[in-house]
């Protein structure tokens, strides 16, 4: 049996080594950037604690459009792309801007919801935005539509191969021994120590890496996302989750002139910037002031459907939110997607980001995932040292040129 296993193990070792050598740098970059972003929200909240809070007042707070008007009068800012409002009377509003050509303008600012004066631009925002681009598409041209997204996605698939081959290669003879699996031999030196660290710590983080890669593929390949939606979500929920232009009327009488009406609507939207107040009023009627924080985002194209995401007051997770699409011109609610109405599978899909970074387990999960991601360079270094050690060992074991083997 061992004779059969030996060539299989040798082939798996070759695959494990070659794939690791090719992609070690990519994995190290993705791991370190992921670890950097693990507590992004907490870091930004700490850096910007003063400008995120205002003194609560009995004065009525300004509407989103009034805030934008005050902001436009205060200075030369980029086009507004999103507004975040809070039900907390002492929380500042946040206004985000569309991307500028040279990237020299502010990405967002905090404003006082009572008088609209600018409190400041959040510290750390641009840094984490750059780290996120490096993590997701390696800062390569095209961003999410470029080659970088495919490289990181392919690297994630290859990491799954590495996890499987690594587990098979290190399978100990005493497989039931917890000590053999989980305790590194720190008394070793050189190649033995490198192998022990590579194998044992790799066993520690294997479940975390598997979760990271399976959820990370969601952001890399549309076919993967479509397959996950098919597997976990109801058909009607899958159709509603796909962003699209404002739906045409369902009735036959309205559909006859639907194209003309849509063209007129888009022409109006292009002639005049979309406003938020109709959206905000419709949203408040939907949520009955039970929201904690709401983010209104303008459509990227010429449509009029504004996406509104709403988080409850006691929510600590990004996934626990309601989502609406509201026509900015009429205030009509186009679609409503409430977290409470989702099935278990749909909640899993909504929680992909929280699962990916361990936030679904609270701060201990985020800490564990951060440490696991930060260890990725360790495997790159120890893997390279083991590869060089094997090359050296084979070279020394090879008989010198011209040396006669006994019996020849």
mmCIF file of C-alpha atoms in Angstrom:
data_model
loop_
_atom_site.group_PDB
_atom_site.id
_atom_site.type_symbol
_atom_site.label_atom_id
_atom_site.label_comp_id
_atom_site.label_asym_id
_atom_site.label_seq_id
_atom_site.Cartn_x
_atom_site.Cartn_y
_atom_site.Cartn_z
ATOM 1 C CA UNK A 1 0.000 0.000 0.000
ATOM 2 C CA UNK A 2 2.872 2.348 0.796
ATOM 3 C CA UNK A 3 4.357 1.745 -2.658
ATOM 4 C CA UNK A 4 1.112 2.925 -4.222
ATOM 5 C CA UNK A 5 0.907 5.954 -1.944
ATOM 6 C CA UNK A 6 4.517 7.116 -2.488
ATOM 7 C CA UNK A 7 4.148 8.381 -6.113
ATOM 8 C CA UNK A 8 0.779 9.967 -5.298
ATOM 9 C CA UNK A 9 2.323 11.820 -2.378
ATOM 10 C CA UNK A 10 5.253 12.920 -4.545
ATOM 11 C CA UNK A 11 2.864 14.296 -7.174
ATOM 12 C CA UNK A 12 0.804 16.144 -4.548
ATOM 13 C CA UNK A 13 3.986 17.604 -3.106
ATOM 14 C CA UNK A 14 4.985 18.908 -6.542
ATOM 15 C CA UNK A 15 1.578 20.508 -7.042
ATOM 16 C CA UNK A 16 1.633 21.980 -3.532
ATOM 17 C CA UNK A 17 5.134 23.396 -3.991
ATOM 18 C CA UNK A 18 4.720 24.830 -7.484
ATOM 19 C CA UNK A 19 1.350 26.467 -6.811
ATOM 20 C CA UNK A 20 2.705 27.877 -3.561
ATOM 21 C CA UNK A 21 5.800 29.349 -5.218
ATOM 22 C CA UNK A 22 3.755 31.026 -7.941
ATOM 23 C CA UNK A 23 1.067 32.540 -5.720
ATOM 24 C CA UNK A 24 2.786 33.017 -2.358
ATOM 25 C CA UNK A 25 3.216 36.760 -2.842
ATOM 26 C CA UNK A 26 -0.426 37.261 -3.863
ATOM 27 C CA UNK A 27 -1.659 35.329 -0.829
ATOM 28 C CA UNK A 28 0.653 37.291 1.470
ATOM 29 C CA UNK A 29 -0.648 40.613 0.152
ATOM 30 C CA UNK A 30 -4.283 39.527 0.377
ATOM 31 C CA UNK A 31 -3.747 38.143 3.880
ATOM 32 C CA UNK A 32 -2.017 41.237 5.263
ATOM 33 C CA UNK A 33 -4.533 43.632 3.737
ATOM 34 C CA UNK A 34 -7.407 41.527 5.051
ATOM 35 C CA UNK A 35 -5.898 41.602 8.536
ATOM 36 C CA UNK A 36 -5.503 45.380 8.255
ATOM 37 C CA UNK A 37 -9.215 45.809 7.493
ATOM 38 C CA UNK A 38 -10.439 43.447 10.225
ATOM 39 C CA UNK A 39 -11.237 46.253 12.671
ATOM 40 C CA UNK A 40 -11.664 49.032 10.135
ATOM 41 C CA UNK A 41 -14.981 50.232 11.590
ATOM 42 C CA UNK A 42 -13.638 50.388 15.117
ATOM 43 C CA UNK A 43 -10.450 52.180 14.034
ATOM 44 C CA UNK A 44 -12.322 54.779 12.004
ATOM 45 C CA UNK A 45 -14.809 55.328 14.834
ATOM 46 C CA UNK A 46 -11.924 55.926 17.232
ATOM 47 C CA UNK A 47 -10.099 58.298 14.866
ATOM 48 C CA UNK A 48 -13.226 60.316 14.091
ATOM 49 C CA UNK A 49 -15.109 60.118 17.378
ATOM 50 C CA UNK A 50 -15.317 63.887 17.790
ATOM 51 C CA UNK A 51 -16.622 64.749 14.330
ATOM 52 C CA UNK A 52 -19.106 61.855 14.335
ATOM 53 C CA UNK A 53 -20.987 63.316 17.309
ATOM 54 C CA UNK A 54 -22.873 66.587 17.701
ATOM 55 C CA UNK A 55 -24.763 68.187 20.550
ATOM 56 C CA UNK A 56 -28.363 67.017 20.509
ATOM 57 C CA UNK A 57 -30.897 69.778 20.061
ATOM 58 C CA UNK A 58 -34.653 70.224 20.135
ATOM 59 C CA UNK A 59 -34.345 71.918 16.743
ATOM 60 C CA UNK A 60 -35.710 69.921 13.843
ATOM 61 C CA UNK A 61 -32.965 68.312 11.805
ATOM 62 C CA UNK A 62 -32.468 69.239 8.169
ATOM 63 C CA UNK A 63 -33.677 66.994 5.364
ATOM 64 C CA UNK A 64 -31.089 65.339 3.083
ATOM 65 C CA UNK A 65 -31.636 67.878 0.288
ATOM 66 C CA UNK A 66 -31.312 70.776 2.724
ATOM 67 C CA UNK A 67 -28.021 69.332 3.974
ATOM 68 C CA UNK A 68 -26.737 69.021 0.414
ATOM 69 C CA UNK A 69 -27.799 72.603 -0.372
ATOM 70 C CA UNK A 70 -25.957 73.927 2.712
ATOM 71 C CA UNK A 71 -22.923 71.894 1.733
ATOM 72 C CA UNK A 72 -22.943 73.244 -1.829
ATOM 73 C CA UNK A 73 -23.090 76.798 -0.487
ATOM 74 C CA UNK A 74 -20.162 76.120 1.867
ATOM 75 C CA UNK A 75 -17.630 75.074 -0.764
ATOM 76 C CA UNK A 76 -16.741 73.350 -3.999
ATOM 77 C CA UNK A 77 -17.476 69.675 -3.458
ATOM 78 C CA UNK A 78 -17.931 66.802 -5.899
ATOM 79 C CA UNK A 79 -21.314 65.431 -6.911
ATOM 80 C CA UNK A 80 -23.099 63.772 -3.999
ATOM 81 C CA UNK A 81 -23.555 60.017 -4.407
ATOM 82 C CA UNK A 82 -24.883 58.930 -1.004
ATOM 83 C CA UNK A 83 -26.224 60.274 2.268
ATOM 84 C CA UNK A 84 -26.234 58.537 5.649
ATOM 85 C CA UNK A 85 -28.789 59.661 8.230
ATOM 86 C CA UNK A 86 -29.200 58.454 11.800
ATOM 87 C CA UNK A 87 -32.108 58.362 14.233
ATOM 88 C CA UNK A 88 -29.683 59.235 17.036
ATOM 89 C CA UNK A 89 -30.098 62.986 17.707
ATOM 90 C CA UNK A 90 -26.425 63.296 18.629
ATOM 91 C CA UNK A 91 -25.078 61.526 15.520
ATOM 92 C CA UNK A 92 -23.670 63.500 12.593
ATOM 93 C CA UNK A 93 -24.897 62.942 9.058
ATOM 94 C CA UNK A 94 -22.422 61.677 6.467
ATOM 95 C CA UNK A 95 -22.371 62.728 2.823
ATOM 96 C CA UNK A 96 -20.372 60.754 0.259
ATOM 97 C CA UNK A 97 -19.199 62.085 -3.082
ATOM 98 C CA UNK A 98 -18.832 60.498 -6.488
ATOM 99 C CA UNK A 99 -15.326 59.538 -7.574
ATOM 100 C CA UNK A 100 -13.308 62.384 -9.025
ATOM 101 C CA UNK A 101 -11.064 61.924 -12.051
ATOM 102 C CA UNK A 102 -7.780 62.536 -10.314
ATOM 103 C CA UNK A 103 -8.921 61.298 -6.917
ATOM 104 C CA UNK A 104 -7.832 64.589 -5.314
ATOM 105 C CA UNK A 105 -11.205 65.588 -3.854
ATOM 106 C CA UNK A 106 -12.715 64.415 -0.570
ATOM 107 C CA UNK A 107 -14.486 61.071 -0.506
ATOM 108 C CA UNK A 108 -16.964 62.051 2.206
ATOM 109 C CA UNK A 109 -17.621 64.545 4.976
ATOM 110 C CA UNK A 110 -19.514 64.604 8.250
ATOM 111 C CA UNK A 111 -22.019 67.430 8.616
ATOM 112 C CA UNK A 112 -24.083 68.751 11.489
ATOM 113 C CA UNK A 113 -27.670 67.565 10.881
ATOM 114 C CA UNK A 114 -29.093 70.706 12.550
ATOM 115 C CA UNK A 115 -27.355 73.492 10.634
ATOM 116 C CA UNK A 116 -25.461 71.693 7.857
ATOM 117 C CA UNK A 117 -21.971 72.988 8.653
ATOM 118 C CA UNK A 118 -19.086 70.705 7.766
ATOM 119 C CA UNK A 119 -17.527 68.889 10.712
ATOM 120 C CA UNK A 120 -14.655 67.399 8.747
ATOM 121 C CA UNK A 121 -13.562 64.607 6.466
ATOM 122 C CA UNK A 122 -13.102 61.215 8.172
ATOM 123 C CA UNK A 123 -9.526 60.240 8.909
ATOM 124 C CA UNK A 124 -8.384 56.873 7.599
ATOM 125 C CA UNK A 125 -11.058 56.647 4.902
ATOM 126 C CA UNK A 126 -8.704 57.002 1.930
ATOM 127 C CA UNK A 127 -6.152 54.674 3.532
ATOM 128 C CA UNK A 128 -8.663 51.862 4.009
ATOM 129 C CA UNK A 129 -10.094 52.482 0.530
ATOM 130 C CA UNK A 130 -6.623 51.884 -0.925
ATOM 131 C CA UNK A 131 -6.093 48.796 1.255
ATOM 132 C CA UNK A 132 -9.462 47.446 0.092
ATOM 133 C CA UNK A 133 -8.524 47.911 -3.578
ATOM 134 C CA UNK A 134 -5.215 46.159 -2.935
ATOM 135 C CA UNK A 135 -7.028 43.325 -1.172
ATOM 136 C CA UNK A 136 -9.683 42.798 -3.839
ATOM 137 C CA UNK A 137 -7.878 43.524 -7.125
ATOM 138 C CA UNK A 138 -4.240 44.263 -6.269
ATOM 139 C CA UNK A 139 -4.518 47.931 -7.357
ATOM 140 C CA UNK A 140 -4.473 46.801 -10.978
ATOM 141 C CA UNK A 141 -6.199 48.910 -13.671
ATOM 142 C CA UNK A 142 -9.911 48.444 -14.139
ATOM 143 C CA UNK A 143 -10.672 47.915 -10.455
ATOM 144 C CA UNK A 144 -13.537 45.414 -10.180
ATOM 145 C CA UNK A 145 -13.809 45.096 -13.956
ATOM 146 C CA UNK A 146 -10.099 44.509 -14.513
ATOM 147 C CA UNK A 147 -7.729 41.577 -14.407
ATOM 148 C CA UNK A 148 -6.966 42.027 -10.691
ATOM 149 C CA UNK A 149 -10.329 40.647 -9.635
ATOM 150 C CA UNK A 150 -9.748 37.496 -11.702
ATOM 151 C CA UNK A 151 -6.248 37.065 -10.285
ATOM 152 C CA UNK A 152 -7.403 37.208 -6.669
ATOM 153 C CA UNK A 153 -10.342 34.929 -7.463
ATOM 154 C CA UNK A 154 -8.072 32.379 -9.160
ATOM 155 C CA UNK A 155 -5.663 32.626 -6.228
ATOM 156 C CA UNK A 156 -8.554 31.808 -3.876
ATOM 157 C CA UNK A 157 -9.400 28.678 -5.879
ATOM 158 C CA UNK A 158 -5.748 27.653 -5.813
ATOM 159 C CA UNK A 159 -5.651 28.211 -2.065
ATOM 160 C CA UNK A 160 -8.395 25.617 -1.686
ATOM 161 C CA UNK A 161 -6.154 23.216 -3.629
ATOM 162 C CA UNK A 162 -3.291 24.071 -1.271
ATOM 163 C CA UNK A 163 -5.436 23.408 1.789
ATOM 164 C CA UNK A 164 -6.528 19.999 0.507
ATOM 165 C CA UNK A 165 -3.083 18.872 -0.646
ATOM 166 C CA UNK A 166 -1.471 20.230 2.512
ATOM 167 C CA UNK A 167 -3.890 18.289 4.702
ATOM 168 C CA UNK A 168 -3.264 15.063 2.792
ATOM 169 C CA UNK A 169 0.517 15.507 2.830
ATOM 170 C CA UNK A 170 0.731 16.103 6.560
ATOM 171 C CA UNK A 171 -1.705 13.332 7.574
ATOM 172 C CA UNK A 172 0.123 11.734 10.534
ATOM 173 C CA UNK A 173 0.390 8.026 11.186
ATOM 174 C CA UNK A 174 -1.326 8.551 14.530
ATOM 175 C CA UNK A 175 -4.258 10.493 13.092
ATOM 176 C CA UNK A 176 -6.245 10.256 16.332
ATOM 177 C CA UNK A 177 -3.561 12.026 18.333
ATOM 178 C CA UNK A 178 -4.551 15.632 19.045
ATOM 179 C CA UNK A 179 -0.945 16.397 19.963
ATOM 180 C CA UNK A 180 0.324 15.280 16.558
ATOM 181 C CA UNK A 181 -2.180 17.551 14.830
ATOM 182 C CA UNK A 182 -2.014 20.693 16.931
ATOM 183 C CA UNK A 183 1.280 20.941 18.831
ATOM 184 C CA UNK A 184 4.332 22.235 16.953
ATOM 185 C CA UNK A 185 7.732 20.836 17.902
ATOM 186 C CA UNK A 186 9.611 23.988 18.875
ATOM 187 C CA UNK A 187 12.627 21.963 19.965
ATOM 188 C CA UNK A 188 13.588 21.338 16.353
ATOM 189 C CA UNK A 189 15.932 23.514 14.312
ATOM 190 C CA UNK A 190 16.264 24.353 10.648
ATOM 191 C CA UNK A 191 14.225 22.338 8.194
ATOM 192 C CA UNK A 192 12.437 20.347 10.907
ATOM 193 C CA UNK A 193 11.234 23.501 12.651
ATOM 194 C CA UNK A 194 10.090 25.035 9.371
ATOM 195 C CA UNK A 195 8.122 21.902 8.508
ATOM 196 C CA UNK A 196 6.543 21.744 11.962
ATOM 197 C CA UNK A 197 5.451 25.390 11.895
ATOM 198 C CA UNK A 198 4.194 25.136 8.314
ATOM 199 C CA UNK A 199 2.170 21.984 8.968
ATOM 200 C CA UNK A 200 0.818 22.529 12.464
ATOM 201 C CA UNK A 201 -0.076 26.216 12.195
ATOM 202 C CA UNK A 202 -1.525 25.422 8.788
ATOM 203 C CA UNK A 203 -3.825 22.951 10.533
ATOM 204 C CA UNK A 204 -4.872 25.624 13.020
ATOM 205 C CA UNK A 205 -5.935 28.104 10.358
ATOM 206 C CA UNK A 206 -7.232 25.627 7.752
ATOM 207 C CA UNK A 207 -10.939 26.009 8.704
ATOM 208 C CA UNK A 208 -10.616 29.802 8.746
ATOM 209 C CA UNK A 209 -8.864 29.887 5.362
ATOM 210 C CA UNK A 210 -11.503 27.593 3.903
ATOM 211 C CA UNK A 211 -14.280 29.940 5.063
ATOM 212 C CA UNK A 212 -12.368 32.972 3.788
ATOM 213 C CA UNK A 213 -11.822 31.508 0.330
ATOM 214 C CA UNK A 214 -15.341 30.151 -0.119
ATOM 215 C CA UNK A 215 -16.839 33.522 0.806
ATOM 216 C CA UNK A 216 -14.170 35.548 -0.998
ATOM 217 C CA UNK A 217 -15.059 33.883 -4.295
ATOM 218 C CA UNK A 218 -18.458 35.608 -3.977
ATOM 219 C CA UNK A 219 -16.733 38.895 -4.814
ATOM 220 C CA UNK A 220 -14.580 37.518 -7.627
ATOM 221 C CA UNK A 221 -16.804 35.537 -9.975
ATOM 222 C CA UNK A 222 -20.380 36.228 -11.063
ATOM 223 C CA UNK A 223 -20.927 32.532 -11.852
ATOM 224 C CA UNK A 224 -20.056 31.687 -8.252
ATOM 225 C CA UNK A 225 -22.471 34.302 -6.906
ATOM 226 C CA UNK A 226 -25.209 33.094 -9.267
ATOM 227 C CA UNK A 227 -24.652 29.507 -8.141
ATOM 228 C CA UNK A 228 -24.807 30.467 -4.469
ATOM 229 C CA UNK A 229 -28.047 32.392 -5.067
ATOM 230 C CA UNK A 230 -29.512 29.411 -6.908
ATOM 231 C CA UNK A 231 -28.547 27.109 -4.053
ATOM 232 C CA UNK A 232 -29.588 29.191 -1.037
ATOM 233 C CA UNK A 233 -32.190 31.746 -2.147
ATOM 234 C CA UNK A 234 -35.756 31.513 -3.333
ATOM 235 C CA UNK A 235 -36.202 32.242 -7.067
ATOM 236 C CA UNK A 236 -38.209 35.415 -6.446
ATOM 237 C CA UNK A 237 -35.636 36.677 -3.952
ATOM 238 C CA UNK A 238 -32.820 36.011 -6.426
ATOM 239 C CA UNK A 239 -34.601 38.001 -9.116
ATOM 240 C CA UNK A 240 -35.238 40.887 -6.728
ATOM 241 C CA UNK A 241 -31.628 40.971 -5.579
ATOM 242 C CA UNK A 242 -30.261 41.694 -9.063
ATOM 243 C CA UNK A 243 -29.912 45.491 -9.503
ATOM 244 C CA UNK A 244 -31.743 46.669 -12.546
ATOM 245 C CA UNK A 245 -33.298 49.715 -14.083
ATOM 246 C CA UNK A 246 -36.634 50.818 -12.647
ATOM 247 C CA UNK A 247 -39.136 48.099 -13.565
ATOM 248 C CA UNK A 248 -41.619 48.791 -16.289
ATOM 249 C CA UNK A 249 -45.305 48.723 -15.465
ATOM 250 C CA UNK A 250 -46.828 45.267 -15.299
ATOM 251 C CA UNK A 251 -50.151 46.104 -16.862
ATOM 252 C CA UNK A 252 -50.695 45.812 -20.604
ATOM 253 C CA UNK A 253 -52.079 49.324 -20.888
ATOM 254 C CA UNK A 254 -49.056 50.852 -19.200
ATOM 255 C CA UNK A 255 -46.509 48.650 -20.972
ATOM 256 C CA UNK A 256 -47.685 49.988 -24.342
ATOM 257 C CA UNK A 257 -46.239 53.400 -23.607
ATOM 258 C CA UNK A 258 -43.607 52.216 -21.127
ATOM 259 C CA UNK A 259 -40.600 52.931 -23.325
ATOM 260 C CA UNK A 260 -41.642 56.526 -23.925
ATOM 261 C CA UNK A 261 -42.352 57.105 -20.244
ATOM 262 C CA UNK A 262 -38.985 55.655 -19.254
ATOM 263 C CA UNK A 263 -37.202 57.850 -21.796
ATOM 264 C CA UNK A 264 -38.939 60.943 -20.430
ATOM 265 C CA UNK A 265 -38.074 59.953 -16.856
ATOM 266 C CA UNK A 266 -34.396 59.481 -17.686
ATOM 267 C CA UNK A 267 -34.345 62.760 -19.603
ATOM 268 C CA UNK A 268 -35.708 64.570 -16.547
ATOM 269 C CA UNK A 269 -33.160 62.820 -14.313
ATOM 270 C CA UNK A 270 -30.313 63.903 -16.575
ATOM 271 C CA UNK A 271 -31.616 67.474 -16.809
ATOM 272 C CA UNK A 272 -31.926 67.846 -13.034
ATOM 273 C CA UNK A 273 -29.929 66.053 -10.323
ATOM 274 C CA UNK A 274 -31.940 63.518 -8.375
ATOM 275 C CA UNK A 275 -33.220 64.662 -5.006
ATOM 276 C CA UNK A 276 -33.341 62.666 -1.779
ATOM 277 C CA UNK A 277 -36.301 64.191 0.034
ATOM 278 C CA UNK A 278 -38.990 62.130 -1.737
ATOM 279 C CA UNK A 279 -36.945 59.017 -1.027
ATOM 280 C CA UNK A 280 -36.415 60.000 2.598
ATOM 281 C CA UNK A 281 -40.131 60.644 3.218
ATOM 282 C CA UNK A 282 -41.128 57.343 1.627
ATOM 283 C CA UNK A 283 -38.490 55.500 3.652
ATOM 284 C CA UNK A 284 -39.671 56.981 6.954
ATOM 285 C CA UNK A 285 -43.196 55.826 6.163
ATOM 286 C CA UNK A 286 -41.882 52.311 5.539
ATOM 287 C CA UNK A 287 -39.776 52.067 8.687
ATOM 288 C CA UNK A 288 -42.009 54.128 11.026
ATOM 289 C CA UNK A 289 -38.910 55.733 12.582
ATOM 290 C CA UNK A 290 -37.755 52.336 13.880
ATOM 291 C CA UNK A 291 -34.441 52.544 12.040
ATOM 292 C CA UNK A 292 -31.060 53.232 13.611
ATOM 293 C CA UNK A 293 -29.085 54.289 10.557
ATOM 294 C CA UNK A 294 -30.029 54.637 6.884
ATOM 295 C CA UNK A 295 -27.830 54.909 3.790
ATOM 296 C CA UNK A 296 -29.325 56.334 0.588
ATOM 297 C CA UNK A 297 -27.293 55.702 -2.559
ATOM 298 C CA UNK A 298 -27.975 57.212 -5.978
ATOM 299 C CA UNK A 299 -28.063 54.888 -8.997
ATOM 300 C CA UNK A 300 -24.787 54.738 -10.962
ATOM 301 C CA UNK A 301 -26.496 55.279 -14.312
ATOM 302 C CA UNK A 302 -29.379 57.358 -15.590
ATOM 303 C CA UNK A 303 -32.075 55.566 -13.601
ATOM 304 C CA UNK A 304 -34.138 57.112 -10.815
ATOM 305 C CA UNK A 305 -34.267 54.202 -8.323
ATOM 306 C CA UNK A 306 -32.385 55.117 -5.141
ATOM 307 C CA UNK A 307 -31.201 52.232 -2.974
ATOM 308 C CA UNK A 308 -31.874 52.651 0.752
ATOM 309 C CA UNK A 309 -30.249 50.371 3.295
ATOM 310 C CA UNK A 310 -31.501 50.525 6.865
ATOM 311 C CA UNK A 311 -29.952 49.065 10.026
ATOM 312 C CA UNK A 312 -31.796 48.732 13.358
ATOM 313 C CA UNK A 313 -30.596 50.630 16.399
ATOM 314 C CA UNK A 314 -29.186 47.601 18.189
ATOM 315 C CA UNK A 315 -27.489 46.078 15.125
ATOM 316 C CA UNK A 316 -23.787 45.266 15.324
ATOM 317 C CA UNK A 317 -23.603 43.386 12.021
ATOM 318 C CA UNK A 318 -23.556 44.711 8.485
ATOM 319 C CA UNK A 319 -25.864 41.948 7.235
ATOM 320 C CA UNK A 320 -28.797 42.689 9.534
ATOM 321 C CA UNK A 321 -30.497 45.328 7.409
ATOM 322 C CA UNK A 322 -33.600 46.102 5.370
ATOM 323 C CA UNK A 323 -33.234 47.280 1.774
ATOM 324 C CA UNK A 324 -35.569 49.356 -0.364
ATOM 325 C CA UNK A 325 -35.531 50.804 -3.868
ATOM 326 C CA UNK A 326 -37.465 54.048 -4.101
ATOM 327 C CA UNK A 327 -38.110 56.251 -7.108
ATOM 328 C CA UNK A 328 -36.463 59.617 -6.452
ATOM 329 C CA UNK A 329 -38.945 61.543 -8.630
ATOM 330 C CA UNK A 330 -42.201 60.174 -7.277
ATOM 331 C CA UNK A 331 -41.301 58.617 -3.925
ATOM 332 C CA UNK A 332 -42.826 55.309 -5.029
ATOM 333 C CA UNK A 333 -41.435 52.229 -3.309
ATOM 334 C CA UNK A 334 -40.276 49.970 -6.124
ATOM 335 C CA UNK A 335 -39.130 47.051 -3.982
ATOM 336 C CA UNK A 336 -38.832 46.142 -0.325
ATOM 337 C CA UNK A 337 -36.483 43.492 1.043
ATOM 338 C CA UNK A 338 -36.711 43.025 4.802
ATOM 339 C CA UNK A 339 -34.257 40.970 6.796
ATOM 340 C CA UNK A 340 -37.015 39.510 8.967
ATOM 341 C CA UNK A 341 -38.684 37.988 5.890
ATOM 342 C CA UNK A 342 -35.564 36.189 4.637
ATOM 343 C CA UNK A 343 -35.106 32.446 4.834
ATOM 344 C CA UNK A 344 -32.073 30.940 6.560
ATOM 345 C CA UNK A 345 -30.284 30.515 3.222
ATOM 346 C CA UNK A 346 -30.986 34.110 2.206
ATOM 347 C CA UNK A 347 -29.641 35.344 5.520
ATOM 348 C CA UNK A 348 -26.480 33.359 4.876
ATOM 349 C CA UNK A 349 -26.087 35.090 1.502
ATOM 350 C CA UNK A 350 -26.687 38.492 3.061
ATOM 351 C CA UNK A 351 -24.043 37.691 5.687
ATOM 352 C CA UNK A 352 -21.273 36.764 3.244
ATOM 353 C CA UNK A 353 -19.125 39.748 4.242
ATOM 354 C CA UNK A 354 -19.671 39.155 7.974
ATOM 355 C CA UNK A 355 -18.762 35.483 7.514
ATOM 356 C CA UNK A 356 -15.741 36.370 5.369
ATOM 357 C CA UNK A 357 -14.172 38.514 8.073
ATOM 358 C CA UNK A 358 -15.428 36.545 11.099
ATOM 359 C CA UNK A 359 -17.771 39.317 12.283
ATOM 360 C CA UNK A 360 -20.652 36.848 12.486
ATOM 361 C CA UNK A 361 -18.955 35.528 15.662
ATOM 362 C CA UNK A 362 -18.550 38.998 17.155
ATOM 363 C CA UNK A 363 -15.224 40.621 17.976
ATOM 364 C CA UNK A 364 -13.599 37.287 19.009
ATOM 365 C CA UNK A 365 -14.322 35.955 15.518
ATOM 366 C CA UNK A 366 -12.914 39.083 13.891
ATOM 367 C CA UNK A 367 -9.783 38.784 16.030
ATOM 368 C CA UNK A 368 -9.328 35.110 15.127
ATOM 369 C CA UNK A 369 -9.773 35.801 11.417
ATOM 370 C CA UNK A 370 -7.419 38.773 11.602
ATOM 371 C CA UNK A 371 -4.653 36.683 13.214
ATOM 372 C CA UNK A 372 -5.176 33.881 10.686
ATOM 373 C CA UNK A 373 -4.951 36.317 7.773
ATOM 374 C CA UNK A 374 -1.837 37.937 9.240
ATOM 375 C CA UNK A 375 -0.146 34.514 9.339
ATOM 376 C CA UNK A 376 -0.306 34.118 5.572
ATOM 377 C CA UNK A 377 3.260 35.475 5.050
ATOM 378 C CA UNK A 378 4.492 32.824 7.527
ATOM 379 C CA UNK A 379 3.423 30.060 5.136
ATOM 380 C CA UNK A 380 5.007 31.867 2.216
ATOM 381 C CA UNK A 381 8.354 32.104 4.044
ATOM 382 C CA UNK A 382 8.376 28.606 5.554
ATOM 383 C CA UNK A 383 7.135 27.087 2.292
ATOM 384 C CA UNK A 384 9.950 28.762 0.363
ATOM 385 C CA UNK A 385 12.537 27.616 2.917
ATOM 386 C CA UNK A 386 11.258 24.025 2.713
ATOM 387 C CA UNK A 387 11.386 24.110 -1.078
ATOM 388 C CA UNK A 388 14.973 25.409 -1.082
ATOM 389 C CA UNK A 389 15.900 22.835 1.558
ATOM 390 C CA UNK A 390 14.526 19.990 -0.571
ATOM 391 C CA UNK A 391 16.425 21.259 -3.609
ATOM 392 C CA UNK A 392 19.640 21.359 -1.598
ATOM 393 C CA UNK A 393 19.056 17.895 -0.136
ATOM 394 C CA UNK A 394 18.472 16.387 -3.582
ATOM 395 C CA UNK A 395 21.546 18.086 -4.966
ATOM 396 C CA UNK A 396 23.709 16.715 -2.163
ATOM 397 C CA UNK A 397 22.208 13.244 -2.532
ATOM 398 C CA UNK A 398 22.907 13.160 -6.269
ATOM 399 C CA UNK A 399 26.186 11.299 -7.094
ATOM 400 C CA UNK A 400 28.923 13.511 -8.591
ATOM 401 C CA UNK A 401 29.332 13.499 -12.373
ATOM 402 C CA UNK A 402 31.662 10.678 -13.440
ATOM 403 C CA UNK A 403 31.301 8.819 -10.184
ATOM 404 C CA UNK A 404 31.029 5.050 -10.695
ATOM 405 C CA UNK A 405 28.285 3.314 -8.817
ATOM 406 C CA UNK A 406 29.550 0.031 -7.243
ATOM 407 C CA UNK A 407 28.857 -2.905 -9.524
ATOM 408 C CA UNK A 408 29.229 -0.919 -12.741
#
